[in-house]
PDB file of C-alpha atoms in Angstrom:
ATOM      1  CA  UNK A   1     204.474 137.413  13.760  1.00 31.00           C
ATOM      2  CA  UNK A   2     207.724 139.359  12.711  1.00 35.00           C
ATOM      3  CA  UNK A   3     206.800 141.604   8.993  1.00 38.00           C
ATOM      4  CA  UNK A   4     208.481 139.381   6.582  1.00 36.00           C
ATOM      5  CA  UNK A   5     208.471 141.809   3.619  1.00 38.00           C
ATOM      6  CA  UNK A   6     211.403 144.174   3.294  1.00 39.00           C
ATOM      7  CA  UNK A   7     211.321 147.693   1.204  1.00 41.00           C
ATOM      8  CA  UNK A   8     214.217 148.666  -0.098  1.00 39.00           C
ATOM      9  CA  UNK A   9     215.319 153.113  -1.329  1.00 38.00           C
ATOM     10  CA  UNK A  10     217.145 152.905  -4.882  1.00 39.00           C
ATOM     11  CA  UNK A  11     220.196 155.207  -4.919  1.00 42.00           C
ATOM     12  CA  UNK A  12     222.465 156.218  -7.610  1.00 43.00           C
ATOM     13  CA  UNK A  13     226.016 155.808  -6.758  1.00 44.00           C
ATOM     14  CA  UNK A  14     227.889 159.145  -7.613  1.00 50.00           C
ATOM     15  CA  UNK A  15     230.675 157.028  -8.317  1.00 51.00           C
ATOM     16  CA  UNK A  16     229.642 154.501 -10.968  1.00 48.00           C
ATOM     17  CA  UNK A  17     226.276 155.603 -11.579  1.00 47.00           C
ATOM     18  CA  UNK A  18     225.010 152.288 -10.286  1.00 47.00           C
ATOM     19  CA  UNK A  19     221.903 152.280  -8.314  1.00 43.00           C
ATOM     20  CA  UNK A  20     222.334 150.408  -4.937  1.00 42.00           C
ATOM     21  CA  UNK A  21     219.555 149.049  -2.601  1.00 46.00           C
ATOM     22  CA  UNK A  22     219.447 151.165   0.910  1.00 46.00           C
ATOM     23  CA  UNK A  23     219.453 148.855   3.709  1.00 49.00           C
ATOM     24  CA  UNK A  24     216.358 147.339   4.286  1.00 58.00           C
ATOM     25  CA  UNK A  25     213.836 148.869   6.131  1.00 67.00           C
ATOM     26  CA  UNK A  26     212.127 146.322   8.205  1.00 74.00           C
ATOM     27  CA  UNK A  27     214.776 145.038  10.826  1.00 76.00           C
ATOM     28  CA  UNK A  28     215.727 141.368  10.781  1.00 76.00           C
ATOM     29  CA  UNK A  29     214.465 140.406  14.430  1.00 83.00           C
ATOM     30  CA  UNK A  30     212.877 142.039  17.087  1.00 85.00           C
ATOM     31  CA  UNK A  31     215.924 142.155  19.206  1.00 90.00           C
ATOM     32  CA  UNK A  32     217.772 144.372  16.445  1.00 90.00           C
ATOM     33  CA  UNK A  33     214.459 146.637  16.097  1.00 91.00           C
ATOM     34  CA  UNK A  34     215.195 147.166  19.636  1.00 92.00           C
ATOM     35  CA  UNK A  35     218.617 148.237  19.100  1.00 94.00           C
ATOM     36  CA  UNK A  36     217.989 150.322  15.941  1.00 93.00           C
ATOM     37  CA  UNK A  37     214.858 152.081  18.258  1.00 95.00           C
ATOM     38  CA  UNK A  38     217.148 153.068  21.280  1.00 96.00           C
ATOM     39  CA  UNK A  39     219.341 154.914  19.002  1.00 96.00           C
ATOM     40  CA  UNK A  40     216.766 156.575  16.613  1.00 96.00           C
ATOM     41  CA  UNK A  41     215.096 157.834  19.959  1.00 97.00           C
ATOM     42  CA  UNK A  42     218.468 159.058  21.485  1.00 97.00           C
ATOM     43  CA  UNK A  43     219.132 160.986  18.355  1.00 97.00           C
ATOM     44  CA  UNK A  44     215.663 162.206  17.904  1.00 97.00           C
ATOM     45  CA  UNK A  45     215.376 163.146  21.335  1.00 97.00           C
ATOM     46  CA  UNK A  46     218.261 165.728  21.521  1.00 97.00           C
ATOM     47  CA  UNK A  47     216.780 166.945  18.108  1.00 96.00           C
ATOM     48  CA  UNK A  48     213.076 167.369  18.992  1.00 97.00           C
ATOM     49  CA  UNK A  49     212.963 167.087  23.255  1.00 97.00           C
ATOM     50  CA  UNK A  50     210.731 164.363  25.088  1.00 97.00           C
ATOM     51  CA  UNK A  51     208.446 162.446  23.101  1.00 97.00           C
ATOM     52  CA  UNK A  52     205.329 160.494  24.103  1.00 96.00           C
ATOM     53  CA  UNK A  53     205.682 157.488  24.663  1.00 94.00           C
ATOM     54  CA  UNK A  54     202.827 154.807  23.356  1.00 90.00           C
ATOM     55  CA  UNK A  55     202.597 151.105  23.774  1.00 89.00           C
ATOM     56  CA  UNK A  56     204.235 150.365  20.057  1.00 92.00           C
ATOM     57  CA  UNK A  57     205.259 153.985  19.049  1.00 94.00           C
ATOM     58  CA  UNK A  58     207.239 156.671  20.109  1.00 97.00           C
ATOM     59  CA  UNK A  59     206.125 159.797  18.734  1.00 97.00           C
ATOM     60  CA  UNK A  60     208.210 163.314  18.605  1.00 98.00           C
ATOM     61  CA  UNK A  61     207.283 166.715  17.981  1.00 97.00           C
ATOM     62  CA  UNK A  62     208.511 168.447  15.146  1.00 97.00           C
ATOM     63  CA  UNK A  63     206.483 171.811  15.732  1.00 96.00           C
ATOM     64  CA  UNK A  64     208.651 173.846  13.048  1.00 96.00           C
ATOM     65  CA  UNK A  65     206.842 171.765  10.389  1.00 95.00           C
ATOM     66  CA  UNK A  66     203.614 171.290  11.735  1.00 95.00           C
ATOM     67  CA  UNK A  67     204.114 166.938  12.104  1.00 95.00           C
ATOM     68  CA  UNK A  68     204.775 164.589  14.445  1.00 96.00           C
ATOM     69  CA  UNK A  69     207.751 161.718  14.043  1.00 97.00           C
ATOM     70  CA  UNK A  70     206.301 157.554  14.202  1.00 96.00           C
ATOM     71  CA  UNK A  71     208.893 155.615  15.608  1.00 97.00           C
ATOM     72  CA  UNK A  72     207.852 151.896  15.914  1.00 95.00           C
ATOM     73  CA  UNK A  73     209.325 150.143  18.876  1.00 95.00           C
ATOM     74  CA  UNK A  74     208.095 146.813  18.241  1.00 92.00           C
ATOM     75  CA  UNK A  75     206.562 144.717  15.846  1.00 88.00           C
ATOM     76  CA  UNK A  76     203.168 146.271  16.077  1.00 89.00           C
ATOM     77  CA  UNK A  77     204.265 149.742  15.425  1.00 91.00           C
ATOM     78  CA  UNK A  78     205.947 148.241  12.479  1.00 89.00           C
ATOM     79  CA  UNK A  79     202.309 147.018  11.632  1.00 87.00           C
ATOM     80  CA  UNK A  80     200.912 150.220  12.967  1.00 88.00           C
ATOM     81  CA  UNK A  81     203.157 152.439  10.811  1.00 89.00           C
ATOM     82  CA  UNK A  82     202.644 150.351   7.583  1.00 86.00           C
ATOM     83  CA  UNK A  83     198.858 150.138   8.106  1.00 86.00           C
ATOM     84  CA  UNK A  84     198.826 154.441   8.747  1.00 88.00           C
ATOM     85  CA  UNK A  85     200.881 154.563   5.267  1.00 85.00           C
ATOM     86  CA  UNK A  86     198.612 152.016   3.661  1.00 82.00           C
ATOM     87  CA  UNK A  87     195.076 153.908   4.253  1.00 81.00           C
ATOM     88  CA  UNK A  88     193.830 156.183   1.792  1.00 68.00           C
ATOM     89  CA  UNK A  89     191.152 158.004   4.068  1.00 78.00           C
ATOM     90  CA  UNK A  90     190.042 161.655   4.751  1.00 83.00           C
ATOM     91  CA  UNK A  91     189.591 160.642   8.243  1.00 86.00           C
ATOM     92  CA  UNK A  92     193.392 159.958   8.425  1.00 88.00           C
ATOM     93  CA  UNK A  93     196.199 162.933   9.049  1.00 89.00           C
ATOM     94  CA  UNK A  94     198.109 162.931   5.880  1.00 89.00           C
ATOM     95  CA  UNK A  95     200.860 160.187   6.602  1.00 88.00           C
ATOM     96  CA  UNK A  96     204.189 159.888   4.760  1.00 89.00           C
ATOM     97  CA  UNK A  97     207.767 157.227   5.097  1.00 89.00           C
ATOM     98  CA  UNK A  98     210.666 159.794   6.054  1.00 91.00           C
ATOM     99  CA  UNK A  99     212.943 158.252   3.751  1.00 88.00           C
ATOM    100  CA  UNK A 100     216.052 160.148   4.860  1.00 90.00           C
ATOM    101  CA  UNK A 101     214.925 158.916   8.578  1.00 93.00           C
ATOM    102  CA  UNK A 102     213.950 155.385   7.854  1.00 91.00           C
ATOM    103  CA  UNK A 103     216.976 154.735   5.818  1.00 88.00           C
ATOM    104  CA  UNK A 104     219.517 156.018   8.288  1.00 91.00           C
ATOM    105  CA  UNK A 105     217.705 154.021  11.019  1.00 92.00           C
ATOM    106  CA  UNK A 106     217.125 150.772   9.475  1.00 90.00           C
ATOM    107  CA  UNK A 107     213.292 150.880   9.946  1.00 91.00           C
ATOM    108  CA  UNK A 108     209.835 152.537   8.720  1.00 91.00           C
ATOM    109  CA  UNK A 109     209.668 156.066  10.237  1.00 94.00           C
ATOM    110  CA  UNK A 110     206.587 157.867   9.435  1.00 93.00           C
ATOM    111  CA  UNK A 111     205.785 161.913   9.489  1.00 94.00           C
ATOM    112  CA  UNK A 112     202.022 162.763  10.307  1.00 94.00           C
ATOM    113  CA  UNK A 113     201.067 166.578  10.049  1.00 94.00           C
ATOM    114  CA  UNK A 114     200.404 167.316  13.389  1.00 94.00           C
ATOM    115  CA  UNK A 115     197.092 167.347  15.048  1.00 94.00           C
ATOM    116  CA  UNK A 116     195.097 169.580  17.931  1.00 93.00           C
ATOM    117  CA  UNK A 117     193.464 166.020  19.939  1.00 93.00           C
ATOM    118  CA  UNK A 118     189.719 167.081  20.710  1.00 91.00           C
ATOM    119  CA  UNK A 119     188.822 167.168  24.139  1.00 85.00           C
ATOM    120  CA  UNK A 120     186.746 164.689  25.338  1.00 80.00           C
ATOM    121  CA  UNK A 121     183.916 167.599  26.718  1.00 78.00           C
ATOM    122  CA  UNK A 122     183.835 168.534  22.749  1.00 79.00           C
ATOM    123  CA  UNK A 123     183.080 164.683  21.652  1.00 78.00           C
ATOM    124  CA  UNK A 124     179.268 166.463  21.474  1.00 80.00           C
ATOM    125  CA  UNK A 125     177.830 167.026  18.036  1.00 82.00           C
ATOM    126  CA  UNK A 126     180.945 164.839  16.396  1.00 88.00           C
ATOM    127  CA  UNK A 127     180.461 162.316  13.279  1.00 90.00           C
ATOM    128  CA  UNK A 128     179.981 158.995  14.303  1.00 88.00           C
ATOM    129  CA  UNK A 129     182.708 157.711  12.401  1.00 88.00           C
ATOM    130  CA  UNK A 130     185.167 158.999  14.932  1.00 88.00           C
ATOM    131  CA  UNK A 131     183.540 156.039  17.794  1.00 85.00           C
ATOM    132  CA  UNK A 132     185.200 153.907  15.326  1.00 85.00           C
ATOM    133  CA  UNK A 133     188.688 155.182  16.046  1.00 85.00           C
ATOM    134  CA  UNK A 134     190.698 153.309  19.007  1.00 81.00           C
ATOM    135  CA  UNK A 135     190.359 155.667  22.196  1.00 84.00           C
ATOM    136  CA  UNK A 136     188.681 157.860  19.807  1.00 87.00           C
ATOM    137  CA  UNK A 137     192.053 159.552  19.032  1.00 90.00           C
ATOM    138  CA  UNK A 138     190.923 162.377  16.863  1.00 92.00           C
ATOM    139  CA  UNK A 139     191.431 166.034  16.447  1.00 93.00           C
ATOM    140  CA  UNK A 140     191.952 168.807  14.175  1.00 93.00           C
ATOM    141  CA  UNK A 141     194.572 169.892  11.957  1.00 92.00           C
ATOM    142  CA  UNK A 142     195.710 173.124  11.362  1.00 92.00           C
ATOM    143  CA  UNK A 143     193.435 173.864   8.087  1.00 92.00           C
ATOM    144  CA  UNK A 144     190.606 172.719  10.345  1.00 91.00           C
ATOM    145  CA  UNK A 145     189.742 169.308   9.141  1.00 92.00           C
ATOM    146  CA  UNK A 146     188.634 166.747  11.600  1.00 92.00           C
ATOM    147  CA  UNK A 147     191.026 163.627  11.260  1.00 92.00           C
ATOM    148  CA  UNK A 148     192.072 160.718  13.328  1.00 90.00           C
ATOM    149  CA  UNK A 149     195.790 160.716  14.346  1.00 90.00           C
ATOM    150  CA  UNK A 150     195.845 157.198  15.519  1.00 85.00           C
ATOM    151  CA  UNK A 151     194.811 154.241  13.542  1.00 75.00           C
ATOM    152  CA  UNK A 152     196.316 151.537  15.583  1.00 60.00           C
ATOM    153  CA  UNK A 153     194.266 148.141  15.692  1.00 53.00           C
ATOM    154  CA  UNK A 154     196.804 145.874  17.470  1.00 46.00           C
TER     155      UNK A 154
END
């Protein structure tokens, strides 16, 4: 099922000192997410190098800042990236909408502050909440806190 709902960025003409609606950023059809992806990654990719590649996102590296760069290539990691910006837990990595991204590429691109994944030898002595995280995609961030970077469900 495509995401229906559109959010739109109020600007402020300089001209007329109207505000204007950005486009929108949930793409019209899955075809046009497609097209909108392949040239968000091109762009990215000469900024930031190879990204990983997941089954809904592609994610990017922005080591300068300390995050990594959500960019949905399908209609789950539209769902994916709206569900990481609609939880409000201190098992999550803080999660933010680039606006300046999202806006110039038509759809929701998140920022996550970047997190050291746990290795799987280290899973010993861990909360149990973390079973509860798909693939158990956890790790810690650079104050120390043990989050989950990964809260896809689809």
């Amino acid at each position: 099922i495509y995401w229906k709902f559109m959010i739109k960025q109020r600007k402020r003409n300089p001209d007329t000192k109207r505000s204007i609606s950005a486009p929108p950023l949930v793409p019209s059809s899955e075809k046009k997410l497609k097209e909108l992806a392949k040239k968000a990654i091109y762009f990215l990719k000469r900024k930031y190098g190879k990204p990983d590649e997941g089954r809904h996102r592609i994610v990017f590296f922005d080591y300068d800042n300390d995050q990594v760069i959500k960019v949905p290539i399908s209609d789950s990691g539209i769902a994916a990236n709206f569900q990481e910006l609609d939880i409000q837990d201190k098992h999550l990595a803080i999660t933010d909408l680039d606006l300046n991204l999202s806006i110039k590429y038509g759809m929701p691109i998140l920022r996550m502050e970047l997190v050291k994944p746990i290795l799987m030898e280290d899973l010993k002595n861990l909360p149990d909440w973390i079973y509860d995280i798909d693939m158990v995609q956890v790790g810690h961030t650079k104050d120390g806190r043990l989050v989950a970077y990964e809260w896809d469900t689809f």
